[in-house]
Amino acid sequence: MNRNAVLLAAALAAATIAHAASAQIIPRPGGGRPAGVRPPREQQRPRGATPGDTTPRQTPAQADSLVEALLRLQGYVPVYYTADSAEYRAADRTLRLRGNSRVERDERVITAKDSIVYMDRRDLVAAYGQPQGTPAAGEGDPITGDVFVYDLNRRRANVRGARTKITESATWFVAGDVTDERGQRIYAQNSTFTSDDRADPAYHFKADRIMIIRNRILVGRPAYLYFRNVPVMALPFIVQDLEKGRRSGFLIPQFEINDILRTRGGTGNSRGTGREFSNIGYYWAINQNLGLQLAGRWRSQSYQAARANLDFNYRRRFLSGSIQGEQFWQQEGGGRLNLDGSARWSANERTELALALGYASSTAFERNRVVDLERQTADLSSNFSLTRQLDWGNLSLAAERRQSIANDDRTFSPHFSLNVNPFSPLPGTTISIGFNGQHTSQAFGDALARRQPSQGTGQFTGSLGLSIGDFRVSTSGGYTRQSRAALDSLPHSVLDTLTLQTDTLRLAAIPGRADERLNFTASTGYQFTLFASTRLTPSIGFSRELVRRDTTVELGSLPDSLQGVYGSFVAGPPRLDVGAGLSTDLYGFFPGVGNYEAIRHHLQPTLSWRYSPAATVGDSLERVRRERVFGPTVGRTVNQIEIGMTNTFEAKVRESHPVRGDSARDSANSAGNRAAPSQSQKITLLALNTNAIAYSFVDYDSLGTRFLTPDLNTTVRSDLLGGFQFTMNHSLFDERLEVIDSTHSRVRRGRFSPFLTSFNTQFTLGQNSALFRWLGFARGTEEERRPERGQTPDAQGTQPRTVQGNVNPTGNSQQAGGGPWSLALNYSLSRTRRSPRDSIPGFFHSGNSQLGGTLSFQPTRNWAVSWQTEYSTTTGEFSAHRINLKRDLYRWQANFDYILSPNGNTSFAFSVHLIDLPDLKADYQERNLGVDRPATTTSSRTPVPSLQRAPTPTPPAPPQETQPE
């Protein structure tokens, strides 16, 4: 109801037009378009003054020149009028324009089919016979009525049977009796208004009395909603603030009808769904730069909450942002705190600071109080960044803290970078210098259940590069430290609570550990262009590494041969690397087919070779120490190649040529307007990418490993099926258990046996998909199909508000009215190859598969359906649902929503709202949240991993030799 004031403001334009009709009209003799002038009221001749004081006499011979002179006078406003006839009675000083009358002043026009009367003695203007007032451009829409009367002294306008339309985010049609006083107060009686533009509107509002104080407040009582002639809703009063800009005031509470009328409920295990009242509070506009909002929230039998929100905006100092904190008090479980906000400050043209805040003291509480599918598997991020542009380089400082709502994992990672601007001491020479440092610490929310201790990694690197044409020299050094906290063994009581298997692996304590590495590398390379796009890049490099490894092992318990290995740096042998890279681009062109003009095949092979001669490790004692620290491959010869291949098939879409004799084309050519040739559309028919495959010419380890790629990752993509893409990963070799003796065994690589370990795919289909267009089944565009939709237009509603803890009543983005259908499917599979040690619990995981999809379609012209679901083919259960049915009721819209979240939260909602006024709605909602259920009955469902963004696959690491048990 917050636009009622706008609907009646058109009466102001009518008042101004009426004042135009009150002008002292001076007809122009001789026919043609009459004209007149009227001085401002403060310059008019007072009653009783001698005639001729302000108005010069005129003769017919002087009429035209005199009027033109009057029009040029300063301080006078010309008034133009036309009519079938004009009558002026000197006795009562009344001017009557008869017939089709028209009066214009300052681009404001008033017309009437019967007459316009100006009564000078009473200072009244009246218009009869379908009078219409048209304000100046930009002042509103025309207003019509039955009778129009304006009092010049009191500056009061009355319009009986007023009718007009107002366009502001929607077009409203208003009718009623309107009284305007001095343009500041508006009174309306028996007024009706609607946004239904049909001759017989399906609905309208009616208000008995309305008072509007311009730019301050609207008060109306009572208000009724009618469908046809049937009243369906009555509001005792309407109060709407019309002031603009930031100001202090009470917030509009948010609740639903069933929150007020519901009477059922319960305690303990028989609790019903909770009622919720929110946004109860006050906003304080401290000044033009600061604002503070305090609000409360209450949910029956669950929690109470208080929220504080501080927003600030200092434009002169380039500082803006907001910080929000919300404290929850649960009836069972204590307090919970949520923080959110962001800020940005440009201290000067070279310094930029940014801050983002996202924190929840209890992720379990956050999961249980919302039904939003993405929120339950999202990450809360808090970060700080400082960038400084120096005269000689760039400095960046940043820190980020991420918190997973799904499992409460927490990661903190500060980092910095300092880069010197590249400079050229000599022509053709470029030197670059850079430093980087970062530290990442990770803590796991369910560390006891997963037996995963917290860990951290710190790294600092520095680099120096020199480029002379195609010749490059670079050197770098770095320090890395990896640490892992100790984790004590679990007692049987805890294991029973966690329903874990009580095997020796889970009972054993995990000791703490810290590894430190110092490394130095130097390399040089040169790029040769052999022919076309074929490039050869030879390189040579030198590297060395120092490692210090610490554990909780008591140093006194080590044999003498290993003393000094742990707790001090051990230098590795220096390594010399020689390598070369070869890459090229090959193209094949083929004739087109169907809707494609031509097809191109792009083949991009790459080949790289690396050789490092064996390094001197030292005597037997030194060898033992280095192998303990660096592994058994330290100092061995490296001679390996790596081959990669990328295939892409692209098609050029055939352009549609205009028919000869096309009027549009002929007119363009005749005018000399020849359009520039447009870029041809290209699509990807098939793209096939695999990771590089590495092979060693010498044994990589003592097990005789030569093939260094244990996994093959393949990605296939095509535009024919709406961005169809699938990624699969295969484990290429199985494992076998080799028995060394009666007490020792080891796992080594077995025969070549590809095994699918993961598979992910997604694609989208629709009636305008490329495949359907190629087959000739695609339908026309929405503009071409507009006549099929009839008179019912697409939904014009605003985007729905997202309120934490509340279901979105308009979650269906589909527009009713015969729009296209779409189907998006995704599938994910992950599993692990059976290990030779599968008899030991914990060494084999059967895998998990998940199927998800989103379907949107319009079964009829006014219905729209949207369904999003996640189904676990492993457990045979649906883990998530979001169903929305939408009905277009012309200017109204009905929504049915059902949401099932991965953790068991459910929501059912039905809502009918006015598209042009979303705040006016009738809705019903039932929610079953985790905060409404006792702790003992809370669903044990876990968030669905497939709802999260799939991680970027990392290149496989070379196989490591497994030590005997």
Short mmCIF file of N, CA, C and O in Angstrom, two decimals, residues 715-804:
data_model
loop_
_atom_site.label_atom_id
_atom_site.label_comp_id
_atom_site.label_asym_id
_atom_site.label_seq_id
_atom_site.Cartn_x
_atom_site.Cartn_y
_atom_site.Cartn_z
N THR A 715 38.78 -34.58 -19.90
CA THR A 715 37.67 -33.62 -19.92
C THR A 715 37.15 -33.51 -21.34
O THR A 715 37.92 -33.27 -22.27
N VAL A 716 35.84 -33.70 -21.51
CA VAL A 716 35.18 -33.61 -22.80
C VAL A 716 34.11 -32.53 -22.70
O VAL A 716 33.31 -32.51 -21.74
N ARG A 717 34.08 -31.64 -23.69
CA ARG A 717 33.14 -30.53 -23.66
C ARG A 717 32.56 -30.31 -25.04
O ARG A 717 33.25 -30.47 -26.05
N SER A 718 31.26 -29.91 -25.09
CA SER A 718 30.60 -29.63 -26.36
C SER A 718 29.51 -28.61 -26.12
O SER A 718 28.83 -28.62 -25.09
N ASP A 719 29.34 -27.73 -27.13
CA ASP A 719 28.28 -26.72 -27.05
C ASP A 719 26.96 -27.21 -27.63
O ASP A 719 25.95 -26.50 -27.58
N LEU A 720 26.95 -28.42 -28.19
CA LEU A 720 25.74 -28.90 -28.83
C LEU A 720 24.65 -29.23 -27.83
O LEU A 720 23.46 -29.15 -28.13
N LEU A 721 25.02 -29.59 -26.60
CA LEU A 721 24.05 -29.96 -25.58
C LEU A 721 24.05 -28.94 -24.44
O LEU A 721 24.11 -29.30 -23.27
N GLY A 722 24.03 -27.70 -24.78
CA GLY A 722 23.92 -26.67 -23.75
C GLY A 722 25.09 -26.68 -22.79
O GLY A 722 24.90 -26.77 -21.58
N GLY A 723 26.30 -26.59 -23.31
CA GLY A 723 27.46 -26.60 -22.45
C GLY A 723 27.76 -27.95 -21.84
O GLY A 723 28.23 -28.05 -20.70
N PHE A 724 27.49 -29.04 -22.59
CA PHE A 724 27.74 -30.39 -22.10
C PHE A 724 29.22 -30.57 -21.77
O PHE A 724 30.10 -30.23 -22.56
N GLN A 725 29.50 -31.11 -20.60
CA GLN A 725 30.87 -31.33 -20.18
C GLN A 725 30.91 -32.48 -19.19
O GLN A 725 30.03 -32.60 -18.33
N PHE A 726 31.89 -33.33 -19.32
CA PHE A 726 32.10 -34.35 -18.31
C PHE A 726 33.60 -34.52 -18.07
O PHE A 726 34.42 -34.36 -18.99
N THR A 727 33.93 -34.83 -16.85
CA THR A 727 35.31 -35.04 -16.43
C THR A 727 35.40 -36.38 -15.74
O THR A 727 34.58 -36.68 -14.85
N MET A 728 36.35 -37.17 -16.14
CA MET A 728 36.53 -38.48 -15.51
C MET A 728 38.00 -38.69 -15.21
O MET A 728 38.89 -38.19 -15.92
N ASN A 729 38.23 -39.42 -14.14
CA ASN A 729 39.59 -39.73 -13.71
C ASN A 729 39.72 -41.24 -13.55
O ASN A 729 38.87 -41.89 -12.93
N HIS A 730 40.78 -41.80 -14.11
CA HIS A 730 41.05 -43.23 -14.06
C HIS A 730 42.36 -43.48 -13.31
O HIS A 730 43.36 -42.80 -13.58
N SER A 731 42.32 -44.45 -12.44
CA SER A 731 43.55 -44.99 -11.85
C SER A 731 44.06 -46.07 -12.79
O SER A 731 43.36 -47.05 -13.07
N LEU A 732 45.28 -45.90 -13.32
CA LEU A 732 45.75 -46.73 -14.43
C LEU A 732 46.30 -48.08 -13.98
O LEU A 732 46.28 -49.03 -14.78
N PHE A 733 46.75 -48.20 -12.76
CA PHE A 733 47.40 -49.44 -12.33
C PHE A 733 46.77 -49.92 -11.03
O PHE A 733 46.40 -49.12 -10.16
N ASP A 734 46.65 -51.23 -10.91
CA ASP A 734 46.19 -51.77 -9.65
C ASP A 734 47.37 -51.95 -8.71
O ASP A 734 48.51 -51.60 -9.06
N GLU A 735 47.12 -52.46 -7.53
CA GLU A 735 48.15 -52.66 -6.52
C GLU A 735 48.18 -54.12 -6.10
O GLU A 735 47.15 -54.81 -6.12
N ARG A 736 49.35 -54.55 -5.73
CA ARG A 736 49.48 -55.91 -5.23
C ARG A 736 50.35 -55.89 -3.98
O ARG A 736 51.22 -55.02 -3.81
N LEU A 737 50.10 -56.83 -3.12
CA LEU A 737 50.79 -56.92 -1.84
C LEU A 737 51.97 -57.88 -1.99
O LEU A 737 51.80 -59.04 -2.37
N GLU A 738 53.16 -57.37 -1.74
CA GLU A 738 54.38 -58.17 -1.82
C GLU A 738 54.87 -58.48 -0.41
O GLU A 738 55.12 -57.56 0.38
N VAL A 739 55.01 -59.76 -0.11
CA VAL A 739 55.47 -60.19 1.21
C VAL A 739 56.98 -60.28 1.20
O VAL A 739 57.58 -60.99 0.36
N ILE A 740 57.59 -59.53 2.13
CA ILE A 740 59.05 -59.55 2.24
C ILE A 740 59.50 -60.70 3.12
O ILE A 740 60.36 -61.50 2.76
N ASP A 741 58.93 -60.80 4.28
CA ASP A 741 59.19 -61.92 5.17
C ASP A 741 57.94 -62.15 6.00
O ASP A 741 56.87 -61.59 5.71
N SER A 742 58.06 -62.92 7.04
CA SER A 742 56.89 -63.26 7.85
C SER A 742 56.32 -62.07 8.58
O SER A 742 55.16 -62.09 9.00
N THR A 743 57.09 -61.02 8.77
CA THR A 743 56.62 -59.87 9.53
C THR A 743 56.54 -58.58 8.71
O THR A 743 56.05 -57.59 9.20
N HIS A 744 57.05 -58.58 7.49
CA HIS A 744 57.09 -57.36 6.69
C HIS A 744 56.46 -57.61 5.32
O HIS A 744 56.63 -58.69 4.74
N SER A 745 55.75 -56.62 4.85
CA SER A 745 55.17 -56.64 3.51
C SER A 745 55.07 -55.21 3.00
O SER A 745 55.18 -54.26 3.76
N ARG A 746 54.90 -55.10 1.69
CA ARG A 746 54.77 -53.77 1.10
C ARG A 746 53.81 -53.83 -0.08
O ARG A 746 53.62 -54.89 -0.71
N VAL A 747 53.22 -52.68 -0.36
CA VAL A 747 52.29 -52.54 -1.48
C VAL A 747 53.04 -51.92 -2.64
O VAL A 747 53.67 -50.87 -2.49
N ARG A 748 52.98 -52.56 -3.79
CA ARG A 748 53.66 -52.04 -4.97
C ARG A 748 52.70 -52.04 -6.16
O ARG A 748 51.63 -52.65 -6.13
N ARG A 749 53.09 -51.33 -7.20
CA ARG A 749 52.25 -51.20 -8.37
C ARG A 749 52.14 -52.55 -9.09
O ARG A 749 53.11 -53.29 -9.23
N GLY A 750 50.89 -52.82 -9.55
CA GLY A 750 50.63 -54.06 -10.26
C GLY A 750 50.49 -53.85 -11.75
O GLY A 750 51.12 -52.96 -12.34
N ARG A 751 49.63 -54.62 -12.36
CA ARG A 751 49.45 -54.58 -13.80
C ARG A 751 48.63 -53.37 -14.23
O ARG A 751 47.97 -52.71 -13.42
N PHE A 752 48.66 -53.11 -15.55
CA PHE A 752 47.89 -52.01 -16.12
C PHE A 752 46.42 -52.39 -16.13
O PHE A 752 46.00 -53.34 -16.80
N SER A 753 45.62 -51.67 -15.34
CA SER A 753 44.20 -51.97 -15.20
C SER A 753 43.46 -50.68 -14.90
O SER A 753 43.30 -50.29 -13.74
N PRO A 754 43.00 -49.94 -15.93
CA PRO A 754 42.30 -48.67 -15.67
C PRO A 754 41.05 -48.88 -14.82
O PRO A 754 40.27 -49.82 -15.05
N PHE A 755 40.89 -48.00 -13.84
CA PHE A 755 39.75 -48.08 -12.92
C PHE A 755 39.19 -46.68 -12.74
O PHE A 755 39.93 -45.73 -12.42
N LEU A 756 37.90 -46.52 -13.00
CA LEU A 756 37.26 -45.21 -12.88
C LEU A 756 37.13 -44.83 -11.41
O LEU A 756 36.45 -45.51 -10.64
N THR A 757 37.77 -43.72 -11.01
CA THR A 757 37.71 -43.25 -9.63
C THR A 757 36.77 -42.07 -9.44
O THR A 757 36.23 -41.89 -8.35
N SER A 758 36.55 -41.29 -10.48
CA SER A 758 35.61 -40.17 -10.35
C SER A 758 35.05 -39.83 -11.72
O SER A 758 35.72 -40.00 -12.75
N PHE A 759 33.81 -39.37 -11.72
CA PHE A 759 33.14 -38.98 -12.94
C PHE A 759 32.17 -37.86 -12.61
O PHE A 759 31.37 -37.96 -11.67
N ASN A 760 32.25 -36.77 -13.36
CA ASN A 760 31.37 -35.62 -13.18
C ASN A 760 30.89 -35.14 -14.54
O ASN A 760 31.70 -35.01 -15.47
N THR A 761 29.61 -34.87 -14.64
CA THR A 761 29.07 -34.39 -15.90
C THR A 761 27.94 -33.42 -15.63
O THR A 761 27.27 -33.49 -14.58
N GLN A 762 27.71 -32.54 -16.56
CA GLN A 762 26.61 -31.59 -16.49
C GLN A 762 26.29 -31.09 -17.89
O GLN A 762 27.18 -30.94 -18.73
N PHE A 763 25.03 -30.86 -18.15
CA PHE A 763 24.60 -30.31 -19.42
C PHE A 763 23.21 -29.72 -19.25
O PHE A 763 22.50 -30.03 -18.29
N THR A 764 22.84 -28.88 -20.20
CA THR A 764 21.55 -28.19 -20.17
C THR A 764 20.87 -28.37 -21.52
O THR A 764 21.49 -28.20 -22.57
N LEU A 765 19.60 -28.68 -21.48
CA LEU A 765 18.80 -28.84 -22.69
C LEU A 765 17.64 -27.84 -22.66
O LEU A 765 17.13 -27.51 -21.59
N GLY A 766 17.26 -27.39 -23.83
CA GLY A 766 16.12 -26.48 -23.96
C GLY A 766 15.61 -26.52 -25.38
O GLY A 766 16.24 -27.06 -26.30
N GLN A 767 14.45 -25.90 -25.61
CA GLN A 767 13.86 -25.96 -26.93
C GLN A 767 14.65 -25.16 -27.95
O GLN A 767 14.48 -25.35 -29.16
N ASN A 768 15.56 -24.29 -27.48
CA ASN A 768 16.41 -23.53 -28.39
C ASN A 768 17.86 -23.98 -28.30
O ASN A 768 18.77 -23.23 -28.65
N SER A 769 18.12 -25.20 -27.82
CA SER A 769 19.48 -25.72 -27.75
C SER A 769 20.06 -25.88 -29.15
O SER A 769 19.33 -26.03 -30.15
N ALA A 770 21.40 -25.89 -29.21
CA ALA A 770 22.07 -25.98 -30.51
C ALA A 770 21.70 -27.27 -31.23
O ALA A 770 21.53 -27.29 -32.45
N LEU A 771 21.57 -28.36 -30.48
CA LEU A 771 21.20 -29.63 -31.11
C LEU A 771 19.82 -29.56 -31.73
O LEU A 771 19.60 -30.03 -32.86
N PHE A 772 18.86 -28.96 -31.02
CA PHE A 772 17.51 -28.85 -31.55
C PHE A 772 17.45 -27.88 -32.73
O PHE A 772 16.68 -28.08 -33.67
N ARG A 773 18.25 -26.84 -32.68
CA ARG A 773 18.29 -25.91 -33.81
C ARG A 773 18.85 -26.61 -35.05
O ARG A 773 18.38 -26.41 -36.17
N TRP A 774 19.86 -27.45 -34.84
CA TRP A 774 20.46 -28.17 -35.96
C TRP A 774 19.47 -29.17 -36.55
O TRP A 774 19.43 -29.38 -37.76
N LEU A 775 18.64 -29.79 -35.71
CA LEU A 775 17.64 -30.73 -36.18
C LEU A 775 16.39 -30.05 -36.72
O LEU A 775 15.51 -30.71 -37.25
N GLY A 776 16.29 -28.73 -36.53
CA GLY A 776 15.14 -27.99 -37.02
C GLY A 776 13.96 -27.97 -36.09
O GLY A 776 12.85 -27.62 -36.50
N PHE A 777 14.18 -28.33 -34.80
CA PHE A 777 13.08 -28.37 -33.85
C PHE A 777 12.99 -27.10 -33.00
O PHE A 777 12.10 -26.99 -32.17
N ALA A 778 13.92 -26.18 -33.14
CA ALA A 778 13.93 -25.00 -32.28
C ALA A 778 12.74 -24.11 -32.60
O ALA A 778 12.32 -23.97 -33.76
N ARG A 779 12.22 -23.48 -31.55
CA ARG A 779 11.09 -22.57 -31.71
C ARG A 779 11.60 -21.14 -31.86
O ARG A 779 12.78 -20.85 -31.62
N GLY A 780 10.71 -20.23 -32.21
CA GLY A 780 11.09 -18.85 -32.39
C GLY A 780 11.45 -18.18 -31.08
O GLY A 780 11.27 -18.70 -30.00
N THR A 781 11.97 -16.98 -31.22
CA THR A 781 12.34 -16.21 -30.05
C THR A 781 11.10 -15.72 -29.33
O THR A 781 9.98 -15.79 -29.85
N GLU A 782 11.29 -15.18 -28.11
CA GLU A 782 10.16 -14.68 -27.35
C GLU A 782 9.47 -13.52 -28.07
O GLU A 782 8.25 -13.39 -28.03
N GLU A 783 10.24 -12.69 -28.77
CA GLU A 783 9.63 -11.56 -29.48
C GLU A 783 8.77 -12.06 -30.62
O GLU A 783 7.69 -11.54 -30.89
N GLU A 784 9.25 -13.12 -31.30
CA GLU A 784 8.47 -13.67 -32.40
C GLU A 784 7.23 -14.40 -31.91
O GLU A 784 6.23 -14.47 -32.60
N ARG A 785 7.28 -14.95 -30.67
CA ARG A 785 6.18 -15.73 -30.15
C ARG A 785 5.26 -14.90 -29.24
O ARG A 785 4.41 -15.45 -28.57
N ARG A 786 5.45 -13.60 -29.23
CA ARG A 786 4.64 -12.78 -28.35
C ARG A 786 3.15 -12.91 -28.62
O ARG A 786 2.36 -12.95 -27.68
N PRO A 787 2.69 -13.00 -29.86
CA PRO A 787 1.24 -13.16 -30.07
C PRO A 787 0.68 -14.45 -29.49
O PRO A 787 -0.51 -14.52 -29.19
N GLU A 788 1.53 -15.49 -29.29
CA GLU A 788 1.01 -16.74 -28.74
C GLU A 788 0.61 -16.59 -27.27
O GLU A 788 -0.16 -17.38 -26.76
N ARG A 789 1.15 -15.60 -26.60
CA ARG A 789 0.94 -15.51 -25.16
C ARG A 789 -0.38 -14.83 -24.82
O ARG A 789 -0.72 -14.71 -23.65
N GLY A 790 -1.07 -14.32 -25.80
CA GLY A 790 -2.34 -13.67 -25.50
C GLY A 790 -2.13 -12.33 -24.84
O GLY A 790 -1.13 -11.65 -25.03
N GLN A 791 -3.10 -11.92 -24.00
CA GLN A 791 -3.04 -10.62 -23.36
C GLN A 791 -2.28 -10.64 -22.04
O GLN A 791 -1.92 -9.60 -21.54
N THR A 792 -2.04 -11.81 -21.50
CA THR A 792 -1.36 -11.88 -20.21
C THR A 792 0.12 -11.63 -20.39
O THR A 792 0.81 -12.41 -21.03
N PRO A 793 0.67 -10.55 -19.86
CA PRO A 793 2.09 -10.27 -20.06
C PRO A 793 2.94 -11.09 -19.11
O PRO A 793 2.45 -11.77 -18.21
N ASP A 794 4.26 -11.02 -19.33
CA ASP A 794 5.18 -11.68 -18.42
C ASP A 794 5.12 -11.02 -17.06
O ASP A 794 4.74 -9.85 -16.92
N ALA A 795 5.53 -11.78 -16.03
CA ALA A 795 5.51 -11.25 -14.66
C ALA A 795 6.42 -10.05 -14.56
O ALA A 795 7.52 -10.03 -15.08
N GLN A 796 5.95 -9.02 -13.86
CA GLN A 796 6.72 -7.80 -13.69
C GLN A 796 7.21 -7.61 -12.27
O GLN A 796 7.63 -6.54 -11.89
N GLY A 797 7.13 -8.64 -11.45
CA GLY A 797 7.48 -8.52 -10.03
C GLY A 797 8.95 -8.22 -9.84
O GLY A 797 9.81 -8.51 -10.67
N THR A 798 9.26 -7.63 -8.72
CA THR A 798 10.64 -7.34 -8.37
C THR A 798 11.33 -8.60 -7.89
O THR A 798 10.70 -9.61 -7.60
N GLN A 799 12.66 -8.54 -7.80
CA GLN A 799 13.41 -9.68 -7.30
C GLN A 799 13.06 -9.92 -5.84
O GLN A 799 12.94 -8.99 -5.05
N PRO A 800 12.91 -11.20 -5.45
CA PRO A 800 12.52 -11.50 -4.07
C PRO A 800 13.62 -11.16 -3.09
O PRO A 800 14.80 -11.24 -3.40
N ARG A 801 13.23 -10.75 -1.92
CA ARG A 801 14.19 -10.48 -0.86
C ARG A 801 14.68 -11.79 -0.28
O ARG A 801 13.95 -12.76 -0.15
N THR A 802 15.94 -11.80 0.10
CA THR A 802 16.51 -12.99 0.73
C THR A 802 16.65 -12.71 2.21
O THR A 802 17.43 -11.86 2.63
N VAL A 803 15.88 -13.39 3.01
CA VAL A 803 15.88 -13.22 4.46
C VAL A 803 16.36 -14.51 5.07
O VAL A 803 15.79 -15.57 4.81
N GLN A 804 17.42 -14.45 5.87
CA GLN A 804 17.93 -15.65 6.48
C GLN A 804 16.87 -16.26 7.38
O GLN A 804 16.26 -15.59 8.20
#
